[in-house]
mmCIF file of C-alpha atoms in Angstrom:
data_model
loop_
_atom_site.group_PDB
_atom_site.id
_atom_site.type_symbol
_atom_site.label_atom_id
_atom_site.label_comp_id
_atom_site.label_asym_id
_atom_site.label_seq_id
_atom_site.Cartn_x
_atom_site.Cartn_y
_atom_site.Cartn_z
ATOM 1 C CA UNK A 24 -7.403 -30.223 -15.979
ATOM 2 C CA UNK A 25 -5.380 -27.627 -19.118
ATOM 3 C CA UNK A 26 -6.348 -24.969 -17.032
ATOM 4 C CA UNK A 27 -5.276 -25.463 -13.802
ATOM 5 C CA UNK A 28 -2.141 -26.371 -15.541
ATOM 6 C CA UNK A 29 -2.028 -23.135 -17.510
ATOM 7 C CA UNK A 30 -3.583 -21.679 -13.741
ATOM 8 C CA UNK A 31 0.090 -23.896 -11.617
ATOM 9 C CA UNK A 32 2.008 -22.123 -14.730
ATOM 10 C CA UNK A 33 1.652 -19.035 -14.764
ATOM 11 C CA UNK A 34 1.943 -19.477 -10.632
ATOM 12 C CA UNK A 35 5.342 -20.549 -11.261
ATOM 13 C CA UNK A 36 6.427 -18.036 -13.946
ATOM 14 C CA UNK A 37 5.272 -15.349 -11.284
ATOM 15 C CA UNK A 38 7.290 -16.874 -8.378
ATOM 16 C CA UNK A 39 10.366 -17.336 -10.456
ATOM 17 C CA UNK A 40 10.094 -13.247 -11.225
ATOM 18 C CA UNK A 41 9.527 -12.005 -7.136
ATOM 19 C CA UNK A 42 12.313 -14.197 -6.629
ATOM 20 C CA UNK A 43 14.691 -12.084 -9.219
ATOM 21 C CA UNK A 44 13.208 -9.280 -8.084
ATOM 22 C CA UNK A 45 13.490 -9.994 -4.402
ATOM 23 C CA UNK A 46 17.415 -10.778 -5.193
ATOM 24 C CA UNK A 47 18.066 -7.634 -6.228
ATOM 25 C CA UNK A 48 17.549 -6.475 -2.422
ATOM 26 C CA UNK A 49 21.487 -8.049 -2.313
ATOM 27 C CA UNK A 50 23.378 -4.836 -4.229
ATOM 28 C CA UNK A 51 21.972 -2.092 -1.266
ATOM 29 C CA UNK A 52 25.456 -2.526 0.193
ATOM 30 C CA UNK A 53 26.891 -1.561 -3.846
ATOM 31 C CA UNK A 54 24.778 1.303 -4.220
ATOM 32 C CA UNK A 55 24.798 3.863 -0.932
ATOM 33 C CA UNK A 56 27.328 5.429 -1.641
ATOM 34 C CA UNK A 57 27.689 8.106 1.280
ATOM 35 C CA UNK A 58 24.605 7.704 2.627
ATOM 36 C CA UNK A 59 23.876 5.061 5.623
ATOM 37 C CA UNK A 60 21.043 1.702 4.818
ATOM 38 C CA UNK A 61 18.777 3.716 6.924
ATOM 39 C CA UNK A 62 18.510 6.956 4.655
ATOM 40 C CA UNK A 63 17.715 4.012 1.682
ATOM 41 C CA UNK A 64 15.640 1.671 3.339
ATOM 42 C CA UNK A 65 13.358 4.307 4.350
ATOM 43 C CA UNK A 66 13.284 6.205 0.488
ATOM 44 C CA UNK A 67 12.837 2.991 -0.672
ATOM 45 C CA UNK A 68 9.814 2.206 1.367
ATOM 46 C CA UNK A 69 8.230 5.871 0.781
ATOM 47 C CA UNK A 70 8.613 5.339 -2.944
ATOM 48 C CA UNK A 71 6.675 1.980 -2.120
ATOM 49 C CA UNK A 72 3.711 3.839 -0.013
ATOM 50 C CA UNK A 73 3.288 6.812 -3.005
ATOM 51 C CA UNK A 74 3.015 3.500 -4.969
ATOM 52 C CA UNK A 75 0.583 1.988 -3.471
ATOM 53 C CA UNK A 76 -1.542 4.907 -2.834
ATOM 54 C CA UNK A 77 -1.468 4.626 -6.491
ATOM 55 C CA UNK A 78 -3.070 0.952 -6.567
ATOM 56 C CA UNK A 79 -5.245 1.069 -4.544
ATOM 57 C CA UNK A 80 -6.530 4.096 -6.259
ATOM 58 C CA UNK A 81 -6.552 2.861 -9.270
ATOM 59 C CA UNK A 82 -8.091 -1.133 -7.766
ATOM 60 C CA UNK A 83 -10.344 1.324 -4.665
ATOM 61 C CA UNK A 84 -13.759 -0.645 -6.050
ATOM 62 C CA UNK A 85 -11.747 -3.855 -5.237
ATOM 63 C CA UNK A 86 -10.409 -2.595 -1.912
ATOM 64 C CA UNK A 87 -13.429 -1.970 -0.817
ATOM 65 C CA UNK A 88 -15.319 -4.900 -1.472
ATOM 66 C CA UNK A 89 -12.627 -5.963 0.871
ATOM 67 C CA UNK A 90 -13.778 -6.295 5.015
ATOM 68 C CA UNK A 91 -11.821 -4.075 7.529
ATOM 69 C CA UNK A 92 -9.704 -7.224 8.625
ATOM 70 C CA UNK A 93 -8.326 -8.042 5.268
ATOM 71 C CA UNK A 94 -7.609 -3.948 5.021
ATOM 72 C CA UNK A 95 -5.660 -3.541 8.178
ATOM 73 C CA UNK A 96 -4.211 -7.249 7.355
ATOM 74 C CA UNK A 97 -3.142 -6.554 3.791
ATOM 75 C CA UNK A 98 -1.595 -2.870 5.758
ATOM 76 C CA UNK A 99 0.066 -4.593 8.387
ATOM 77 C CA UNK A 100 2.021 -7.946 6.362
ATOM 78 C CA UNK A 101 3.900 -4.211 4.133
ATOM 79 C CA UNK A 102 4.932 -3.473 7.651
ATOM 80 C CA UNK A 103 5.981 -7.679 8.995
ATOM 81 C CA UNK A 104 6.890 -8.588 5.595
ATOM 82 C CA UNK A 105 8.864 -5.527 3.512
ATOM 83 C CA UNK A 106 9.580 -2.914 6.526
ATOM 84 C CA UNK A 107 10.856 -5.470 8.848
ATOM 85 C CA UNK A 108 12.429 -8.044 7.070
ATOM 86 C CA UNK A 109 14.211 -5.182 5.530
ATOM 87 C CA UNK A 110 15.818 -3.736 8.486
ATOM 88 C CA UNK A 111 16.184 -7.272 10.123
ATOM 89 C CA UNK A 112 18.087 -8.190 7.276
ATOM 90 C CA UNK A 113 20.303 -4.951 7.690
ATOM 91 C CA UNK A 114 20.865 -5.203 11.080
ATOM 92 C CA UNK A 115 22.297 -8.699 10.871
ATOM 93 C CA UNK A 116 24.421 -8.052 7.763
ATOM 94 C CA UNK A 117 25.523 -4.702 10.418
ATOM 95 C CA UNK A 118 26.263 -7.264 13.224
ATOM 96 C CA UNK A 119 27.007 -10.333 11.572
ATOM 97 C CA UNK A 120 29.124 -9.451 8.105
ATOM 98 C CA UNK A 121 27.267 -10.640 4.837
ATOM 99 C CA UNK A 122 26.904 -14.221 4.766
ATOM 100 C CA UNK A 123 25.807 -14.904 8.512
ATOM 101 C CA UNK A 124 22.458 -14.086 7.336
ATOM 102 C CA UNK A 125 21.416 -14.970 4.268
ATOM 103 C CA UNK A 126 22.677 -18.698 5.132
ATOM 104 C CA UNK A 127 20.136 -17.926 7.383
ATOM 105 C CA UNK A 128 17.341 -16.917 5.647
ATOM 106 C CA UNK A 129 18.168 -19.699 3.010
ATOM 107 C CA UNK A 130 16.594 -22.066 5.527
ATOM 108 C CA UNK A 131 12.873 -20.385 5.200
ATOM 109 C CA UNK A 132 12.167 -22.242 1.732
ATOM 110 C CA UNK A 133 12.463 -25.254 3.964
ATOM 111 C CA UNK A 134 10.337 -24.412 7.068
ATOM 112 C CA UNK A 135 7.689 -23.039 4.788
ATOM 113 C CA UNK A 136 7.477 -26.565 2.486
ATOM 114 C CA UNK A 137 6.959 -28.100 5.973
ATOM 115 C CA UNK A 138 4.150 -25.999 7.051
ATOM 116 C CA UNK A 139 2.812 -25.592 3.723
ATOM 117 C CA UNK A 140 2.644 -29.623 3.079
ATOM 118 C CA UNK A 141 1.782 -29.534 7.343
ATOM 119 C CA UNK A 142 -0.835 -27.446 6.500
ATOM 120 C CA UNK A 143 -2.655 -27.936 3.379
ATOM 121 C CA UNK A 144 -1.770 -31.931 3.065
ATOM 122 C CA UNK A 145 -0.807 -31.387 0.296
ATOM 123 C CA UNK A 146 1.395 -33.917 -0.925
ATOM 124 C CA UNK A 147 2.975 -37.504 0.459
ATOM 125 C CA UNK A 148 5.776 -36.377 2.675
ATOM 126 C CA UNK A 149 7.068 -39.617 0.883
ATOM 127 C CA UNK A 150 7.203 -37.511 -2.303
ATOM 128 C CA UNK A 151 9.258 -34.359 -1.116
ATOM 129 C CA UNK A 152 11.142 -35.961 0.369
ATOM 130 C CA UNK A 153 14.347 -35.954 -2.115
ATOM 131 C CA UNK A 154 13.029 -31.780 -3.516
ATOM 132 C CA UNK A 155 13.372 -31.063 0.783
ATOM 133 C CA UNK A 156 17.173 -33.337 0.553
ATOM 134 C CA UNK A 157 18.108 -31.824 -2.652
ATOM 135 C CA UNK A 158 16.929 -28.300 -1.511
ATOM 136 C CA UNK A 159 18.573 -28.305 2.433
ATOM 137 C CA UNK A 160 21.328 -29.962 0.924
ATOM 138 C CA UNK A 161 22.479 -26.954 -2.143
ATOM 139 C CA UNK A 162 21.567 -24.278 1.122
ATOM 140 C CA UNK A 163 24.485 -26.180 2.677
ATOM 141 C CA UNK A 164 26.880 -26.444 -0.327
ATOM 142 C CA UNK A 165 26.687 -22.845 -1.085
ATOM 143 C CA UNK A 166 26.740 -21.364 2.052
ATOM 144 C CA UNK A 167 29.052 -23.675 4.668
ATOM 145 C CA UNK A 168 32.712 -22.474 3.989
ATOM 146 C CA UNK A 169 31.713 -18.820 4.685
ATOM 147 C CA UNK A 170 29.652 -19.186 7.013
ATOM 148 C CA UNK A 171 31.951 -21.141 8.745
ATOM 149 C CA UNK A 172 35.043 -18.399 7.798
ATOM 150 C CA UNK A 173 33.153 -15.949 9.502
ATOM 151 C CA UNK A 174 31.648 -17.799 12.767
ATOM 152 C CA UNK A 175 35.697 -18.090 13.205
ATOM 153 C CA UNK A 176 36.325 -14.547 13.083
ATOM 154 C CA UNK A 177 33.729 -12.714 13.935
ATOM 155 C CA UNK A 178 33.368 -10.769 17.971
ATOM 156 C CA UNK A 179 30.492 -11.139 20.091
ATOM 157 C CA UNK A 180 27.995 -8.554 18.269
ATOM 158 C CA UNK A 181 27.716 -11.725 15.993
ATOM 159 C CA UNK A 182 25.183 -13.025 18.781
ATOM 160 C CA UNK A 183 23.273 -9.300 17.901
ATOM 161 C CA UNK A 184 23.715 -10.295 13.915
ATOM 162 C CA UNK A 185 22.575 -13.325 14.359
ATOM 163 C CA UNK A 186 18.706 -12.219 16.327
ATOM 164 C CA UNK A 187 18.845 -10.239 14.039
ATOM 165 C CA UNK A 188 19.132 -13.281 11.680
ATOM 166 C CA UNK A 189 16.479 -14.826 13.022
ATOM 167 C CA UNK A 190 14.248 -12.628 13.434
ATOM 168 C CA UNK A 191 14.272 -11.980 9.323
ATOM 169 C CA UNK A 192 13.045 -15.688 9.085
ATOM 170 C CA UNK A 193 10.878 -15.290 11.547
ATOM 171 C CA UNK A 194 8.854 -12.415 9.820
ATOM 172 C CA UNK A 195 9.106 -14.340 6.857
ATOM 173 C CA UNK A 196 7.431 -17.346 7.994
ATOM 174 C CA UNK A 197 5.050 -15.366 9.548
ATOM 175 C CA UNK A 198 4.274 -12.810 6.308
ATOM 176 C CA UNK A 199 4.026 -16.091 4.338
ATOM 177 C CA UNK A 200 1.112 -17.650 6.155
ATOM 178 C CA UNK A 201 -0.767 -14.753 7.236
ATOM 179 C CA UNK A 202 -0.636 -14.226 3.899
ATOM 180 C CA UNK A 203 -1.111 -16.675 1.409
ATOM 181 C CA UNK A 204 -4.059 -18.224 4.602
ATOM 182 C CA UNK A 205 -5.933 -14.690 3.460
ATOM 183 C CA UNK A 206 -5.149 -15.102 -0.455
ATOM 184 C CA UNK A 207 -7.443 -18.014 -0.235
ATOM 185 C CA UNK A 208 -9.872 -17.137 1.121
ATOM 186 C CA UNK A 209 -13.372 -18.022 -0.451
ATOM 187 C CA UNK A 210 -13.646 -14.565 -1.665
ATOM 188 C CA UNK A 211 -11.159 -14.079 -3.906
ATOM 189 C CA UNK A 212 -9.130 -11.030 -3.024
ATOM 190 C CA UNK A 213 -7.559 -9.178 -6.356
ATOM 191 C CA UNK A 214 -3.935 -9.075 -6.295
ATOM 192 C CA UNK A 215 -3.691 -5.479 -7.188
ATOM 193 C CA UNK A 216 -5.867 -4.060 -4.428
ATOM 194 C CA UNK A 217 -4.108 -6.407 -2.557
ATOM 195 C CA UNK A 218 -0.153 -4.846 -3.699
ATOM 196 C CA UNK A 219 -1.100 -1.653 -2.556
ATOM 197 C CA UNK A 220 -2.339 -1.898 0.454
ATOM 198 C CA UNK A 221 0.431 -4.126 1.504
ATOM 199 C CA UNK A 222 2.870 -0.890 0.466
ATOM 200 C CA UNK A 223 0.820 1.426 1.890
ATOM 201 C CA UNK A 224 1.426 -0.468 4.544
ATOM 202 C CA UNK A 225 5.096 -0.376 4.656
ATOM 203 C CA UNK A 226 5.924 3.987 3.385
ATOM 204 C CA UNK A 227 2.890 4.651 5.693
ATOM 205 C CA UNK A 228 5.171 3.003 8.701
ATOM 206 C CA UNK A 229 8.537 4.217 7.633
ATOM 207 C CA UNK A 230 6.295 8.052 7.956
ATOM 208 C CA UNK A 231 5.231 7.568 11.767
ATOM 209 C CA UNK A 232 8.900 6.161 12.098
ATOM 210 C CA UNK A 233 11.323 8.944 10.224
ATOM 211 C CA UNK A 234 11.262 11.706 13.520
ATOM 212 C CA UNK A 235 12.170 8.518 16.654
ATOM 213 C CA UNK A 236 15.186 7.410 13.367
ATOM 214 C CA UNK A 237 15.874 11.427 12.649
ATOM 215 C CA UNK A 238 16.240 11.742 16.765
ATOM 216 C CA UNK A 239 18.450 8.273 17.169
ATOM 217 C CA UNK A 240 21.042 9.909 13.892
ATOM 218 C CA UNK A 241 20.169 7.330 12.152
ATOM 219 C CA UNK A 242 19.824 9.514 8.221
ATOM 220 C CA UNK A 243 23.109 11.055 6.725
ATOM 221 C CA UNK A 244 20.914 12.777 4.736
ATOM 222 C CA UNK A 245 20.708 15.844 6.556
ATOM 223 C CA UNK A 246 24.710 16.238 6.683
ATOM 224 C CA UNK A 247 25.208 14.470 3.012
ATOM 225 C CA UNK A 248 22.747 17.061 1.098
ATOM 226 C CA UNK A 249 18.849 16.323 -0.928
ATOM 227 C CA UNK A 250 19.770 17.758 -3.908
ATOM 228 C CA UNK A 251 19.756 15.406 -7.413
ATOM 229 C CA UNK A 252 24.484 15.764 -7.423
ATOM 230 C CA UNK A 253 24.330 14.930 -3.303
ATOM 231 C CA UNK A 254 21.758 11.926 -3.471
ATOM 232 C CA UNK A 255 21.177 10.856 -7.585
ATOM 233 C CA UNK A 256 21.779 7.919 -7.636
ATOM 234 C CA UNK A 257 20.080 6.489 -3.875
ATOM 235 C CA UNK A 258 16.407 8.626 -5.448
ATOM 236 C CA UNK A 259 17.209 5.988 -8.756
ATOM 237 C CA UNK A 260 17.695 3.244 -6.994
ATOM 238 C CA UNK A 261 15.327 3.584 -4.579
ATOM 239 C CA UNK A 262 12.706 4.110 -6.913
ATOM 240 C CA UNK A 263 14.037 2.029 -9.193
ATOM 241 C CA UNK A 264 13.462 -1.365 -6.435
ATOM 242 C CA UNK A 265 10.885 0.306 -5.115
ATOM 243 C CA UNK A 266 8.789 -0.945 -8.479
ATOM 244 C CA UNK A 267 10.773 -3.478 -9.324
ATOM 245 C CA UNK A 268 10.880 -5.761 -5.936
ATOM 246 C CA UNK A 269 8.686 -4.401 -3.318
ATOM 247 C CA UNK A 270 5.562 -3.519 -6.075
ATOM 248 C CA UNK A 271 5.679 -5.826 -8.558
ATOM 249 C CA UNK A 272 7.922 -8.787 -6.972
ATOM 250 C CA UNK A 273 5.090 -8.522 -4.344
ATOM 251 C CA UNK A 274 2.291 -8.492 -6.649
ATOM 252 C CA UNK A 275 4.309 -11.185 -8.709
ATOM 253 C CA UNK A 276 4.437 -12.804 -5.394
ATOM 254 C CA UNK A 277 0.136 -12.255 -4.516
ATOM 255 C CA UNK A 278 -0.324 -14.183 -7.520
ATOM 256 C CA UNK A 279 1.346 -17.049 -6.956
ATOM 257 C CA UNK A 280 0.198 -17.450 -3.849
ATOM 258 C CA UNK A 281 -3.351 -17.436 -5.296
ATOM 259 C CA UNK A 282 -2.406 -20.356 -7.355
ATOM 260 C CA UNK A 283 -0.151 -22.186 -6.252
ATOM 261 C CA UNK A 284 0.496 -24.819 -3.174
ATOM 262 C CA UNK A 285 1.958 -23.311 -0.356
ATOM 263 C CA UNK A 286 4.562 -26.633 -0.347
ATOM 264 C CA UNK A 287 5.358 -24.827 -4.176
ATOM 265 C CA UNK A 288 5.551 -21.731 -3.468
ATOM 266 C CA UNK A 289 8.257 -21.901 -0.860
ATOM 267 C CA UNK A 290 10.286 -24.736 -2.997
ATOM 268 C CA UNK A 291 10.507 -21.793 -4.986
ATOM 269 C CA UNK A 292 10.944 -19.138 -2.150
ATOM 270 C CA UNK A 293 15.528 -21.078 -2.520
ATOM 271 C CA UNK A 294 15.680 -19.317 -5.950
ATOM 272 C CA UNK A 295 15.768 -16.238 -4.243
ATOM 273 C CA UNK A 296 19.120 -18.004 -2.732
ATOM 274 C CA UNK A 297 20.260 -18.567 -6.254
ATOM 275 C CA UNK A 298 19.763 -15.003 -7.873
ATOM 276 C CA UNK A 299 20.779 -13.684 -5.398
ATOM 277 C CA UNK A 300 24.248 -15.476 -4.630
ATOM 278 C CA UNK A 301 24.840 -15.126 -9.448
ATOM 279 C CA UNK A 302 24.242 -10.897 -8.376
ATOM 280 C CA UNK A 303 26.649 -10.806 -5.886
ATOM 281 C CA UNK A 304 28.613 -12.887 -8.552
ATOM 282 C CA UNK A 305 29.203 -9.976 -10.813
ATOM 283 C CA UNK A 306 29.146 -7.701 -8.320
ATOM 284 C CA UNK A 307 32.200 -9.595 -6.832
ATOM 285 C CA UNK A 308 33.904 -10.105 -9.709
ATOM 286 C CA UNK A 309 34.201 -13.616 -9.375
ATOM 287 C CA UNK A 310 33.594 -17.358 -10.843
ATOM 288 C CA UNK A 311 31.511 -19.934 -8.001
ATOM 289 C CA UNK A 312 34.012 -22.061 -6.496
ATOM 290 C CA UNK A 313 33.170 -25.782 -7.112
ATOM 291 C CA UNK A 314 30.998 -26.457 -3.900
ATOM 292 C CA UNK A 315 29.452 -22.802 -4.719
ATOM 293 C CA UNK A 316 28.681 -24.493 -8.168
ATOM 294 C CA UNK A 317 27.798 -27.878 -6.665
ATOM 295 C CA UNK A 318 25.328 -26.568 -4.196
ATOM 296 C CA UNK A 319 23.555 -23.777 -6.955
ATOM 297 C CA UNK A 320 22.747 -26.404 -9.166
ATOM 298 C CA UNK A 321 21.405 -29.037 -6.080
ATOM 299 C CA UNK A 322 19.063 -25.898 -5.049
ATOM 300 C CA UNK A 323 17.571 -25.330 -8.702
ATOM 301 C CA UNK A 324 17.358 -29.609 -9.149
ATOM 302 C CA UNK A 325 15.576 -29.334 -6.058
ATOM 303 C CA UNK A 326 13.121 -26.472 -7.079
ATOM 304 C CA UNK A 327 12.516 -28.089 -10.575
ATOM 305 C CA UNK A 328 12.349 -31.466 -8.997
ATOM 306 C CA UNK A 329 8.920 -29.762 -7.063
ATOM 307 C CA UNK A 330 7.672 -27.929 -9.837
ATOM 308 C CA UNK A 331 7.238 -30.898 -11.683
ATOM 309 C CA UNK A 332 5.654 -32.857 -9.024
ATOM 310 C CA UNK A 333 3.400 -30.650 -8.380
ATOM 311 C CA UNK A 334 2.404 -30.333 -12.391
ATOM 312 C CA UNK A 335 2.617 -33.761 -12.400
ATOM 313 C CA UNK A 336 -1.539 -33.253 -10.421
ATOM 314 C CA UNK A 337 -3.142 -30.306 -10.598
ATOM 315 C CA UNK A 338 -6.006 -31.423 -10.239
ATOM 316 C CA UNK A 339 -5.458 -31.911 -6.453
ATOM 317 C CA UNK A 340 -3.449 -29.324 -6.030
ATOM 318 C CA UNK A 341 -5.548 -27.004 -7.464
ATOM 319 C CA UNK A 342 -8.665 -28.283 -5.250
ATOM 320 C CA UNK A 343 -6.272 -26.658 -2.560
ATOM 321 C CA UNK A 344 -7.199 -23.219 -4.594
ATOM 322 C CA UNK A 345 -10.329 -22.794 -6.441
ATOM 323 C CA UNK A 346 -8.524 -21.809 -9.515
ATOM 324 C CA UNK A 347 -11.380 -20.894 -11.878
ATOM 325 C CA UNK A 348 -12.362 -18.244 -9.791
ATOM 326 C CA UNK A 349 -9.158 -16.359 -8.739
ATOM 327 C CA UNK A 350 -8.329 -16.838 -12.408
ATOM 328 C CA UNK A 351 -11.054 -15.334 -13.957
ATOM 329 C CA UNK A 352 -10.372 -12.734 -10.713
ATOM 330 C CA UNK A 353 -6.854 -11.596 -11.617
ATOM 331 C CA UNK A 354 -7.012 -11.261 -15.486
ATOM 332 C CA UNK A 355 -9.279 -8.408 -15.020
ATOM 333 C CA UNK A 356 -6.387 -6.800 -13.746
#
């Protein structure tokens, strides 16, 4: 009983760290300078790929214990859940503005909670009704005013941006479901090896796409220069986000998903919206409006309530995860 509670609590802490690190992605527009988002994304995932090589080498014994299909899945998850997701986020923001896409992505936690409980049958639906309702209401209050304003002022390109936004939601749902199922395998997966393979997959995809991006004129590095004087800031931020958001966030999320049921990890993803919104307020040098403040408060209340519900019955939720085996595997790192 106590071991299950400790495992679940550590999983919650890991999920909170992961969502905070991912929210740092939303500062990307403020650090580009004269470079394009394609420059930044490519550089960031090249760094992530290098980190992935180091992780795989360090955890080579654990990585060699994985089956071939698991290795291929991890590489593909890195492409889908990181490179593909970030690419769709950028496309959505580029065509539809900075409000529409986050509003769509804010629906991800709701979908994951429903999918998680529908597949794992972790909790009775009546116990989930209030947390889901609070999270939904919070997301609506945070995004409704800005979303309505953006749609009223938009042009025909918003439809393209919405397609990218839907793509981001779809890719993250696919990533979450497949990653959770992989980590629920009867043979425990080492989080360091798994994270390294995902980052290696994302970095390898960037290397393969570089010639196409350069031919399409997407990069501004050739025109602006690669030197430290011109591009030092983008190098620093790309390295920091690769280490903290891509590697640190991925590792923390793998730890969280190996300890928590999907119904709870889905709810905790909503904290990314909270952290991203707070960073946005700081960047814009303003306080939240009344509606935004109430929405944030409601969103946090839904996440906290979900955590309390799951932690109140650790025996039932831990049965889905076999925490004793996973606990010892994670601690070896």
